[in-house]
Amino acid sequence: MDIYAVVRVICMFPLYCVSMAMRGVFYVTTPIYYPNDIPHIGHAYTTVLADVLARWRRLRGDDVFFLTGTDEHGLKLQRAAEKKGVKPKEFVDLMVPEFKKYWRLLEISYNRFIRTTDRDHEEVVRRALEKLYSRGLIYRGVYRGWYCSSCEKFYSEGEYEEKEGKKICPIHRRELEWVEEETYFLKLSAYQDKVLKLVKDTDIIYPRTYAREIASKLEKEGLRDLSIARPKDRVYWGVELPFDDRYVVYVWIDALLNYLTGIGYGEDEGFGRYWSVVHHIIGKDILWFHTAIWFAVLLMLDVPPPRRVLVHAFIINRGLKMGKSVGNVVMIDDMVDRYYSADSVRYLLMRLLNLEKDVEFDLELLDNMYNGELADTYGNLVRRVGILSLRKLGGLVGRRELDEELCGKAEEIIGEVSKLMDDYKISESLVKTFDLLRTTNAYLNKTKPWEAEDPEPILYNAIEAIRVATNLLNPVMPSVTRKVANSFGFEIVEVDKLEFGAFREFRVREAPILFRKVRAGAPARGK
Ligand code: ME8
């Protein structure tokens, strides 16, 4: 390095430090899934949402940590392994690569895949339990109740359904089991008021309908002490209680703590920085655990509550929540087969995304969205503009005067999309971006560059609009947008630097066909 370069580096260093200090931080988590079976579209719904938020924040320039993983202990996994005739650890070791395979296919950009059988996690669980025990927050008692091993949860009267004298789990429609045993309880009840205050008086739970639901449950039923131990003669697959080796810890306490392990609780100095901005993304089925119970456990451990619990409703199929035990699941492979690429599946899931309302998995609707939006609008625009640029200008498209209307529209959409994405309104943001693509198609129809003597200004403006839209779509469709960027010779930039008309010259290399059409309403392939 010459002396000037050294001086330059030294001069720039304070600037670099300031810009690093100003960067935002974002920590996002998915639920850790039970690896008793391979993940389906319901799991992809949450995981893609978390991934889109992670990618969006990276595009904002934030320092992002994205955690996902598997919840490997407990009765449900123990039984799944027994059914296969293998030890639980062997079973989960076989299943984890399956999860990773699907997340690779869907380009899930996690920073860590945590397993509750990871050594550091088991250590965190033991340390947390010791702390709770030494603080007098755990006591011995007898538990009697109706249990669903699919939910790994006890149901009280009023929560379960009754059919022909049998108690039925409202989620899995399976008969509950009567369990009566000596156990240890966690004194959640002592934290009822504090938890209720967090639920009601902060904006942690989002959307707020879910906060109201939890507040009303807390007000009606209270926060009861929780049985957090399972005798080993019934459930041997779990983390042993550090103060009584005849028991393992209840799987939900084990599982929730993964969010602390993932960023080095008790070990890493960066813990507090990430924790202060943690976003838990969950389905509404596990809301109680992630609010009432989790907030209380964190209070007990002197850890601040999460910054946000972002909740979504279900994907339903034929009126029921899509789930393995109901038998109405759509597999990730089948959807990728039908729509040809993982990116299309990501797009469709995010287009369907609804935090408050359940959405029906309707192939006809999806086919129409795919054909109308991806193939006819985005795909067609890219192909048209690519071909014209190659034919008319040999692929070289330089900056010319900006079309005021298109420029104004693009700038407006950059602002609107940014706001919507920051507010987790992914589907609405996609609609907005497609507005820009539609406007650009209309702009071409009006200006007819194929007839124009000097088509360069038109094509320059059209490619700029494609660049802006592509940049905004990048978190949802990382592969397709990379392909468009490569074909037109631009790079995906941080949103703050995205500006219509900023690009000097495009060197168009090809006019890719991004999406092949599906035959609308045709039966699912491979079925
Ligand atoms: O509950 N619609 O794991 P799990 C929308 N291990 N989302 C769905 C869905 C559907 N039809 N089906 C599944 C567990 N999901 C625990 C979590 S976290 C500390 C422990 C998604 O494998 C949704 O996010 O049963 C739901 O909350 C999650 O999968 C449940 O996954």
Coordinates of C-alpha atoms and ligand atoms in Angstrom, one line a residue:
M1 CA 0.0 0.0 0.0
D2 CA 1.4 3.4 -0.9
I3 CA 1.6 6.2 1.7
Y4 CA -1.5 8.0 0.2
A5 CA -3.6 4.9 0.5
V6 CA -2.5 4.5 4.1
V7 CA -3.4 8.2 4.8
R8 CA -6.7 7.7 3.1
V9 CA -7.5 4.6 5.2
I10 CA -6.6 6.5 8.4
C11 CA -8.7 9.5 7.4
M12 CA -11.7 7.4 6.5
F13 CA -11.6 5.3 9.6
P14 CA -13.6 7.7 11.9
L15 CA -16.2 8.0 9.1
Y16 CA -16.4 4.2 8.8
C17 CA -16.9 3.9 12.6
V18 CA -19.7 6.5 12.5
S19 CA -21.5 4.7 9.7
M20 CA -21.1 1.4 11.5
A21 CA -22.5 2.9 14.7
M22 CA -25.4 4.3 12.7
R23 CA -26.4 1.0 11.1
G24 CA -29.5 -0.4 12.5
V25 CA -29.7 -3.9 14.1
F26 CA -32.3 -6.5 13.5
Y27 CA -32.7 -9.9 15.1
V28 CA -35.4 -12.1 13.6
T29 CA -36.5 -15.6 14.7
T30 CA -38.9 -18.2 13.4
P31 CA -40.5 -20.8 15.7
I32 CA -38.2 -23.8 15.9
Y33 CA -40.2 -26.6 14.2
Y34 CA -40.8 -30.1 15.4
P35 CA -38.8 -32.3 13.1
N36 CA -41.2 -35.3 13.4
D37 CA -42.0 -34.8 9.7
I38 CA -40.7 -32.8 6.8
P39 CA -41.8 -29.1 6.7
H40 CA -44.8 -28.1 4.5
I41 CA -46.2 -24.9 3.1
G42 CA -47.5 -23.8 6.5
H43 CA -43.9 -23.8 7.9
A44 CA -42.6 -22.2 4.7
Y45 CA -45.2 -19.4 5.2
T46 CA -43.5 -18.3 8.5
T47 CA -40.0 -19.0 7.4
V48 CA -40.2 -17.1 4.1
L49 CA -41.8 -14.2 5.9
A50 CA -38.9 -14.1 8.4
D51 CA -36.5 -14.4 5.5
V52 CA -38.1 -11.6 3.6
L53 CA -37.9 -9.3 6.7
A54 CA -34.2 -10.3 7.2
R55 CA -33.4 -9.6 3.5
W56 CA -35.3 -6.3 3.6
R57 CA -33.4 -5.1 6.7
R58 CA -30.1 -6.1 5.0
L59 CA -31.2 -4.0 2.1
R60 CA -31.8 -1.2 4.5
G61 CA -28.2 -1.6 5.6
D62 CA -28.9 -3.2 8.9
D63 CA -26.8 -5.7 10.8
V64 CA -29.1 -8.7 10.7
F65 CA -29.1 -11.9 12.7
F66 CA -31.6 -14.5 11.5
L67 CA -32.3 -17.6 13.6
T68 CA -34.3 -20.7 12.7
G69 CA -34.0 -24.3 13.8
T70 CA -35.7 -27.4 15.2
D71 CA -37.4 -28.3 18.5
E72 CA -36.1 -31.8 19.1
H73 CA -37.1 -32.9 22.6
G74 CA -40.3 -34.1 24.2
L75 CA -43.0 -36.7 24.0
K76 CA -44.0 -36.0 20.4
L77 CA -40.5 -36.6 19.1
Q78 CA -39.9 -39.5 21.4
R79 CA -43.0 -41.2 20.0
A80 CA -42.2 -40.4 16.4
A81 CA -38.8 -42.1 16.9
E82 CA -40.3 -45.1 18.6
K83 CA -42.7 -45.5 15.7
K84 CA -39.7 -45.7 13.3
G85 CA -37.9 -48.0 15.7
V86 CA -34.9 -45.8 16.2
K87 CA -33.5 -43.7 19.1
P88 CA -34.8 -40.1 19.3
K89 CA -31.3 -38.6 18.6
E90 CA -30.9 -40.8 15.5
F91 CA -34.3 -39.9 14.3
V92 CA -33.8 -36.1 14.6
D93 CA -30.3 -36.4 13.1
L94 CA -32.0 -37.9 10.0
M95 CA -34.7 -35.2 9.9
V96 CA -32.6 -32.1 10.4
P97 CA -30.9 -32.4 6.9
E98 CA -34.4 -32.5 5.4
F99 CA -35.3 -29.2 7.0
K100 CA -32.0 -27.7 5.8
K101 CA -32.6 -29.0 2.3
Y102 CA -36.0 -27.3 2.1
W103 CA -34.7 -24.0 3.5
R104 CA -31.8 -24.2 1.0
L105 CA -34.3 -24.8 -1.8
L106 CA -36.3 -21.7 -0.7
E107 CA -33.1 -19.7 -0.2
I108 CA -33.7 -19.0 3.5
S109 CA -30.8 -16.9 4.5
Y110 CA -30.5 -17.8 8.2
N111 CA -27.4 -17.1 10.2
R112 CA -27.8 -20.0 12.5
F113 CA -29.8 -23.2 12.4
I114 CA -30.3 -24.0 16.1
R115 CA -31.1 -27.4 17.4
T116 CA -32.3 -27.9 20.9
T117 CA -29.9 -30.8 21.2
D118 CA -27.0 -28.4 20.5
R119 CA -24.6 -28.5 23.4
D120 CA -24.6 -24.7 24.0
H121 CA -28.4 -24.7 24.1
E122 CA -28.7 -27.5 26.6
E123 CA -26.2 -25.6 28.7
V124 CA -28.4 -22.4 28.5
V125 CA -31.5 -24.5 29.6
R126 CA -29.6 -25.9 32.6
R127 CA -28.3 -22.5 33.6
A128 CA -31.7 -20.9 33.3
L129 CA -33.4 -23.6 35.3
E130 CA -30.8 -23.3 38.1
K131 CA -31.3 -19.6 38.2
L132 CA -35.1 -20.0 38.5
Y133 CA -34.7 -22.7 41.1
S134 CA -32.3 -20.7 43.2
R135 CA -34.7 -17.8 43.1
G136 CA -37.4 -19.9 44.6
L137 CA -39.5 -19.7 41.5
I138 CA -39.8 -23.5 41.1
Y139 CA -41.7 -25.7 43.5
R140 CA -42.9 -29.4 43.7
G141 CA -46.5 -30.4 43.2
V142 CA -48.9 -32.9 41.6
Y143 CA -50.3 -32.2 38.2
R144 CA -53.6 -33.7 36.9
G145 CA -54.9 -32.8 33.5
W146 CA -55.8 -33.6 29.9
Y147 CA -52.8 -33.6 27.6
C148 CA -52.3 -33.4 23.8
S149 CA -48.9 -34.7 22.8
S150 CA -49.2 -33.1 19.3
C151 CA -49.4 -29.7 20.9
E152 CA -47.2 -30.7 23.9
K153 CA -49.8 -28.9 26.0
F154 CA -52.3 -29.5 28.8
Y155 CA -55.9 -28.4 28.0
S156 CA -58.3 -27.1 30.7
E157 CA -62.0 -27.3 30.7
G158 CA -63.5 -25.0 28.1
E159 CA -60.4 -25.2 26.0
Y160 CA -61.0 -28.8 24.7
E161 CA -63.9 -30.0 22.7
E162 CA -66.1 -32.9 23.8
K163 CA -67.4 -35.6 21.4
E164 CA -69.2 -38.8 22.4
G165 CA -67.9 -38.3 26.0
K166 CA -64.3 -37.9 24.8
K167 CA -62.1 -34.9 25.3
I168 CA -60.7 -33.7 21.9
C169 CA -57.8 -31.4 21.1
P170 CA -59.3 -28.4 19.2
I171 CA -56.3 -28.2 16.9
H172 CA -55.4 -31.8 16.1
R173 CA -58.9 -33.3 16.6
R174 CA -57.3 -36.1 18.6
E175 CA -58.4 -37.6 21.9
L176 CA -56.6 -36.1 24.9
E177 CA -54.7 -38.3 27.4
W178 CA -55.3 -38.1 31.1
V179 CA -52.0 -37.4 32.9
E180 CA -51.5 -37.4 36.6
E181 CA -48.1 -37.1 38.0
E182 CA -45.7 -35.5 40.5
T183 CA -43.9 -32.6 38.9
Y184 CA -42.3 -29.2 39.4
F185 CA -44.2 -26.0 38.8
L186 CA -43.0 -22.6 37.7
K187 CA -44.5 -19.7 39.6
L188 CA -46.0 -17.9 36.6
S189 CA -48.9 -16.6 38.6
A190 CA -46.7 -14.3 40.6
Y191 CA -46.0 -12.4 37.3
Q192 CA -49.6 -12.1 36.1
D193 CA -49.9 -8.3 36.6
K194 CA -46.6 -7.5 35.1
V195 CA -47.3 -9.7 32.1
L196 CA -50.8 -8.2 31.6
K197 CA -49.2 -4.8 31.6
L198 CA -46.7 -5.8 28.9
V199 CA -49.5 -7.2 26.8
K200 CA -51.8 -4.2 27.2
D201 CA -49.5 -1.2 27.5
T202 CA -46.7 -1.9 25.0
D203 CA -46.8 -2.5 21.3
I204 CA -44.9 -5.7 21.5
I205 CA -47.6 -8.0 20.2
Y206 CA -48.6 -7.2 16.6
P207 CA -51.2 -7.0 15.1
R208 CA -53.0 -5.7 18.2
T209 CA -56.0 -8.1 17.9
Y210 CA -53.8 -10.8 19.2
A211 CA -52.8 -8.6 22.2
R212 CA -56.4 -8.1 23.0
E213 CA -57.0 -11.8 22.8
I214 CA -54.2 -12.6 25.2
A215 CA -55.2 -9.8 27.6
S216 CA -58.7 -11.0 27.8
K217 CA -57.6 -14.6 28.4
L218 CA -55.3 -13.3 31.2
E219 CA -58.1 -11.3 32.7
K220 CA -60.6 -14.2 32.6
E221 CA -58.5 -17.2 33.4
G222 CA -55.3 -15.7 35.0
L223 CA -51.8 -16.9 34.5
R224 CA -51.6 -20.3 36.2
D225 CA -48.4 -21.9 37.4
L226 CA -46.9 -24.2 34.8
S227 CA -45.8 -27.8 35.2
I228 CA -42.3 -27.6 33.8
A229 CA -41.0 -31.2 34.5
R230 CA -41.8 -34.6 33.0
P231 CA -40.9 -37.8 34.9
K232 CA -38.3 -39.8 32.9
D233 CA -40.3 -43.0 33.1
R234 CA -42.9 -41.3 30.8
V235 CA -40.8 -38.8 28.9
Y236 CA -37.1 -39.6 28.9
W237 CA -36.1 -37.5 25.8
G238 CA -35.2 -34.1 27.1
V239 CA -32.8 -32.0 29.1
E240 CA -32.5 -33.3 32.7
L241 CA -33.5 -31.0 35.5
P242 CA -30.2 -29.8 37.1
F243 CA -31.8 -30.2 40.6
D244 CA -33.6 -33.6 40.1
D245 CA -32.3 -36.2 37.7
R246 CA -35.5 -38.1 37.7
Y247 CA -37.1 -35.5 35.5
V248 CA -36.6 -33.8 32.1
V249 CA -37.7 -30.2 31.5
Y250 CA -41.0 -29.6 29.7
V251 CA -40.3 -29.2 26.0
W252 CA -41.8 -25.7 25.7
I253 CA -39.5 -24.2 28.3
D254 CA -36.6 -25.8 26.5
A255 CA -37.8 -24.6 23.1
L256 CA -38.4 -20.9 24.0
L257 CA -35.0 -20.5 25.5
N258 CA -33.5 -21.2 22.0
Y259 CA -34.0 -17.5 21.2
L260 CA -31.5 -16.6 23.9
T261 CA -29.0 -19.3 23.0
G262 CA -29.0 -18.3 19.4
I263 CA -27.3 -15.0 20.1
G264 CA -25.0 -16.2 22.9
Y265 CA -26.9 -15.6 26.1
G266 CA -24.6 -15.3 29.1
E267 CA -21.5 -15.6 26.8
D268 CA -21.5 -13.1 24.1
E269 CA -21.2 -9.4 24.7
G270 CA -23.3 -8.7 21.6
F271 CA -26.3 -10.4 23.2
G272 CA -28.0 -7.2 24.5
R273 CA -27.5 -5.4 21.2
Y274 CA -29.4 -8.1 19.2
W275 CA -31.9 -8.9 22.0
S276 CA -33.1 -5.3 22.2
V277 CA -34.5 -5.6 18.7
V278 CA -35.7 -9.2 18.6
H279 CA -38.7 -9.9 16.3
H280 CA -40.3 -13.3 17.0
I281 CA -42.3 -14.4 13.9
I282 CA -44.9 -17.0 14.8
G283 CA -48.2 -18.5 13.8
K284 CA -51.2 -17.7 16.0
D285 CA -51.4 -21.3 17.4
I286 CA -48.4 -20.6 19.6
L287 CA -49.3 -17.1 20.7
W288 CA -49.9 -17.9 24.4
F289 CA -46.5 -19.6 24.7
H290 CA -44.7 -16.6 23.1
T291 CA -46.5 -14.0 25.1
A292 CA -47.9 -14.9 28.5
I293 CA -45.5 -17.7 29.3
W294 CA -42.4 -16.3 27.5
F295 CA -42.8 -12.8 29.0
A296 CA -43.1 -14.2 32.5
V297 CA -40.0 -16.5 32.0
L298 CA -38.0 -13.5 30.7
L299 CA -39.1 -11.4 33.7
M300 CA -37.9 -14.1 36.0
L301 CA -34.5 -14.2 34.3
D302 CA -34.2 -10.4 34.3
V303 CA -34.1 -10.4 30.5
P304 CA -36.2 -7.6 28.9
P305 CA -39.3 -8.7 26.9
P306 CA -38.9 -9.1 23.1
R307 CA -39.2 -6.0 21.0
R308 CA -41.9 -7.6 18.9
V309 CA -44.0 -10.7 18.5
L310 CA -45.2 -10.7 15.0
V311 CA -48.2 -13.1 14.6
H312 CA -49.8 -14.4 11.4
A313 CA -53.0 -16.4 10.9
F314 CA -53.2 -19.8 9.2
I315 CA -53.1 -21.2 5.7
I316 CA -56.2 -23.3 5.6
N317 CA -57.1 -26.0 3.2
R318 CA -60.7 -27.1 2.8
G319 CA -61.6 -25.0 5.8
L320 CA -59.2 -26.5 8.3
K321 CA -55.7 -25.4 9.4
M322 CA -53.2 -27.1 7.1
G323 CA -51.4 -29.6 9.3
K324 CA -49.9 -33.0 9.3
S325 CA -52.3 -34.5 11.8
V326 CA -55.3 -33.2 9.8
G327 CA -53.9 -34.7 6.6
N328 CA -54.5 -31.7 4.3
V329 CA -51.0 -30.4 3.8
V330 CA -49.5 -29.1 0.6
M331 CA -45.9 -30.0 0.3
I332 CA -43.2 -27.5 -0.6
D333 CA -41.9 -29.7 -3.5
D334 CA -45.3 -29.9 -5.1
M335 CA -45.7 -26.2 -5.1
V336 CA -42.2 -25.6 -6.5
D337 CA -43.0 -28.1 -9.2
R338 CA -46.2 -26.4 -10.1
Y339 CA -44.8 -22.9 -10.3
Y340 CA -41.4 -23.9 -11.6
S341 CA -39.2 -22.1 -9.1
A342 CA -38.7 -21.4 -5.4
D343 CA -39.0 -17.7 -6.1
S344 CA -42.5 -18.0 -7.5
V345 CA -43.5 -20.0 -4.4
R346 CA -42.0 -17.3 -2.1
Y347 CA -43.8 -14.6 -4.1
L348 CA -47.2 -16.4 -3.9
L349 CA -46.9 -17.1 -0.2
M350 CA -46.1 -13.5 0.5
R351 CA -48.9 -12.3 -1.8
L352 CA -51.3 -14.5 0.3
L353 CA -49.8 -13.3 3.6
N354 CA -52.4 -12.1 6.0
L355 CA -51.5 -11.5 9.6
E356 CA -55.1 -11.4 10.9
K357 CA -57.2 -13.6 8.7
D358 CA -56.8 -17.2 7.7
V359 CA -56.2 -17.7 4.0
E360 CA -57.6 -20.6 2.0
F361 CA -55.0 -22.4 -0.2
D362 CA -56.8 -22.0 -3.5
L363 CA -54.9 -23.2 -6.6
E364 CA -57.1 -21.3 -9.0
L365 CA -56.4 -18.0 -7.3
L366 CA -52.7 -18.8 -7.1
D367 CA -52.5 -19.8 -10.8
N368 CA -54.2 -16.5 -11.7
M369 CA -51.8 -14.5 -9.6
Y370 CA -48.8 -16.4 -11.0
N371 CA -49.9 -16.0 -14.6
G372 CA -51.3 -12.4 -14.3
E373 CA -48.6 -10.9 -12.1
L374 CA -45.4 -12.8 -12.5
A375 CA -45.6 -14.1 -16.1
D376 CA -47.7 -11.4 -17.8
T377 CA -46.6 -8.3 -15.9
Y378 CA -43.0 -8.7 -14.6
G379 CA -41.8 -11.5 -17.0
N380 CA -43.4 -9.9 -20.0
L381 CA -42.0 -6.5 -19.3
V382 CA -38.4 -7.7 -18.8
R383 CA -38.6 -9.9 -21.9
R384 CA -40.0 -7.1 -24.1
V385 CA -37.5 -4.4 -22.9
G386 CA -34.6 -6.9 -23.1
I387 CA -35.4 -7.9 -26.7
L388 CA -35.9 -4.3 -27.9
S389 CA -32.7 -3.1 -26.2
L390 CA -30.8 -5.8 -27.9
R391 CA -32.4 -5.4 -31.4
K392 CA -32.6 -1.7 -31.5
L393 CA -29.5 -0.6 -29.6
G394 CA -27.2 -3.6 -29.6
G395 CA -27.8 -3.9 -25.8
L396 CA -26.2 -0.5 -25.0
V397 CA -28.7 1.8 -23.4
G398 CA -27.3 5.1 -22.1
R399 CA -28.9 7.7 -19.8
R400 CA -31.2 10.1 -21.6
E401 CA -33.8 12.6 -20.5
L402 CA -36.1 11.2 -17.8
D403 CA -39.8 10.7 -18.3
E404 CA -41.3 12.9 -15.6
E405 CA -44.4 10.8 -15.0
L406 CA -42.6 7.4 -14.8
C407 CA -39.8 8.9 -12.7
G408 CA -42.4 10.5 -10.3
K409 CA -44.3 7.2 -10.0
A410 CA -41.1 5.2 -9.3
E411 CA -39.9 7.6 -6.7
E412 CA -43.3 7.6 -5.0
I413 CA -43.3 3.8 -5.0
I414 CA -39.8 3.5 -3.5
G415 CA -41.2 5.6 -0.6
E416 CA -44.4 3.7 -0.2
V417 CA -42.9 0.3 -0.5
S418 CA -40.2 1.2 2.1
K419 CA -42.9 2.2 4.6
L420 CA -45.0 -0.9 3.9
M421 CA -42.1 -3.2 4.3
D422 CA -41.0 -1.6 7.5
D423 CA -44.6 -2.1 8.7
Y424 CA -44.5 -5.8 7.7
K425 CA -47.2 -5.2 5.0
I426 CA -45.5 -7.5 2.5
S427 CA -48.5 -8.3 0.3
E428 CA -49.5 -4.6 0.0
S429 CA -45.9 -3.7 -0.9
L430 CA -45.9 -6.3 -3.7
V431 CA -49.1 -4.9 -5.1
K432 CA -47.5 -1.4 -5.1
T433 CA -44.4 -2.6 -6.9
F434 CA -46.5 -4.3 -9.5
D435 CA -48.3 -1.0 -10.0
L436 CA -45.0 0.4 -11.2
L437 CA -44.4 -2.6 -13.5
R438 CA -47.9 -2.2 -14.9
T439 CA -47.4 1.5 -15.4
T440 CA -44.2 0.7 -17.3
N441 CA -46.0 -1.7 -19.6
A442 CA -48.6 1.0 -20.3
Y443 CA -45.8 3.5 -20.9
L444 CA -44.3 1.2 -23.6
N445 CA -47.7 0.7 -25.2
K446 CA -48.1 4.4 -25.4
T447 CA -44.6 5.4 -26.5
K448 CA -44.1 2.4 -28.9
P449 CA -40.3 2.2 -28.9
W450 CA -40.4 -0.5 -31.6
E451 CA -41.6 2.3 -34.0
A452 CA -39.6 5.1 -32.6
E453 CA -36.7 6.6 -34.6
D454 CA -34.8 7.2 -31.3
P455 CA -35.9 4.5 -28.9
E456 CA -33.1 5.0 -26.4
P457 CA -34.9 7.5 -24.1
I458 CA -37.9 5.2 -23.9
L459 CA -35.8 2.1 -23.2
Y460 CA -33.6 3.9 -20.7
N461 CA -36.7 5.0 -18.7
A462 CA -38.3 1.5 -19.0
I463 CA -35.1 -0.2 -17.7
E464 CA -34.8 2.2 -14.9
A465 CA -38.3 1.3 -13.8
I466 CA -37.4 -2.3 -14.1
R467 CA -34.3 -1.7 -12.0
V468 CA -36.3 0.1 -9.3
A469 CA -39.0 -2.6 -9.2
T470 CA -36.4 -5.4 -9.3
N471 CA -34.5 -3.9 -6.4
L472 CA -37.7 -3.6 -4.3
L473 CA -38.6 -7.2 -5.2
N474 CA -35.2 -8.6 -4.2
P475 CA -36.1 -9.6 -0.7
V476 CA -39.1 -11.7 -1.9
M477 CA -37.5 -13.1 -5.1
P478 CA -33.7 -13.2 -4.6
S479 CA -32.9 -15.5 -7.5
V480 CA -35.1 -14.0 -10.2
T481 CA -34.1 -10.4 -9.3
R482 CA -30.4 -11.4 -9.5
K483 CA -31.1 -12.9 -12.9
V484 CA -32.7 -9.6 -14.1
A485 CA -29.9 -7.6 -12.6
N486 CA -27.3 -9.7 -14.4
S487 CA -29.1 -9.6 -17.7
F488 CA -29.4 -5.8 -17.7
G489 CA -26.1 -5.2 -16.1
F490 CA -27.0 -3.5 -12.8
E491 CA -26.6 -4.3 -9.2
I492 CA -29.1 -4.5 -6.3
V493 CA -28.3 -1.6 -4.0
E494 CA -29.4 -0.5 -0.5
V495 CA -32.8 1.1 -0.6
D496 CA -31.5 4.4 0.6
K497 CA -29.4 4.6 -2.6
L498 CA -32.2 3.6 -4.9
E499 CA -33.0 6.5 -7.2
F500 CA -34.7 6.6 -10.5
G501 CA -32.4 7.9 -13.2
A502 CA -29.2 7.3 -11.2
F503 CA -27.8 4.6 -13.5
R504 CA -25.5 5.8 -16.3
E505 CA -25.5 3.1 -18.8
F506 CA -27.0 -0.4 -19.1
R507 CA -25.3 -3.2 -21.0
V508 CA -28.1 -5.6 -21.7
R509 CA -26.8 -9.1 -22.2
E510 CA -29.9 -11.1 -22.7
A511 CA -33.7 -11.0 -22.6
P512 CA -34.5 -13.8 -20.1
I513 CA -37.9 -15.6 -19.9
L514 CA -38.4 -15.4 -16.2
F515 CA -41.7 -17.3 -15.7
R516 CA -43.4 -20.0 -17.8
K517 CA -47.1 -19.9 -17.6
V518 CA -49.1 -22.5 -15.8
R519 CA -52.4 -23.9 -17.2
A520 CA -54.8 -22.1 -14.9
G521 CA -56.9 -24.5 -12.8
A522 CA -55.1 -27.6 -14.0
P523 CA -54.8 -30.3 -11.3
A524 CA -51.6 -30.2 -9.2
R525 CA -48.7 -31.9 -11.0
G526 CA -47.3 -35.0 -9.3
K527 CA -50.6 -35.9 -7.6
Ligands
ME8_1 O1 -45.2 -25.3 17.4 N1 -50.6 -22.0 8.5 O2 -43.6 -26.3 16.1 P1 -44.5 -26.7 14.8 C1 -49.7 -21.1 9.0 N2 -42.0 -26.5 18.1 N3 -48.6 -21.4 9.7 C2 -48.4 -22.7 10.0 C3 -49.2 -23.7 9.5 C4 -50.4 -23.3 8.8 N4 -51.3 -24.1 8.3 N5 -48.8 -24.9 9.9 C5 -47.6 -24.6 10.6 C6 -44.1 -25.8 17.2 N6 -47.4 -23.3 10.6 C7 -43.0 -25.6 18.3 C8 -42.5 -24.2 18.3 S1 -40.9 -22.2 19.2 C9 -40.1 -21.9 20.6 C10 -41.5 -23.8 19.3 C11 -46.2 -22.6 11.2 O3 -43.6 -27.6 14.0 C12 -46.6 -21.5 12.2 O4 -45.5 -20.6 12.3 O5 -45.8 -27.3 15.2 C13 -46.8 -22.3 13.5 O6 -46.7 -21.4 14.6 C14 -45.6 -23.2 13.4 O7 -45.5 -23.6 12.0 C15 -45.7 -24.5 14.3 O8 -44.7 -25.3 14.0

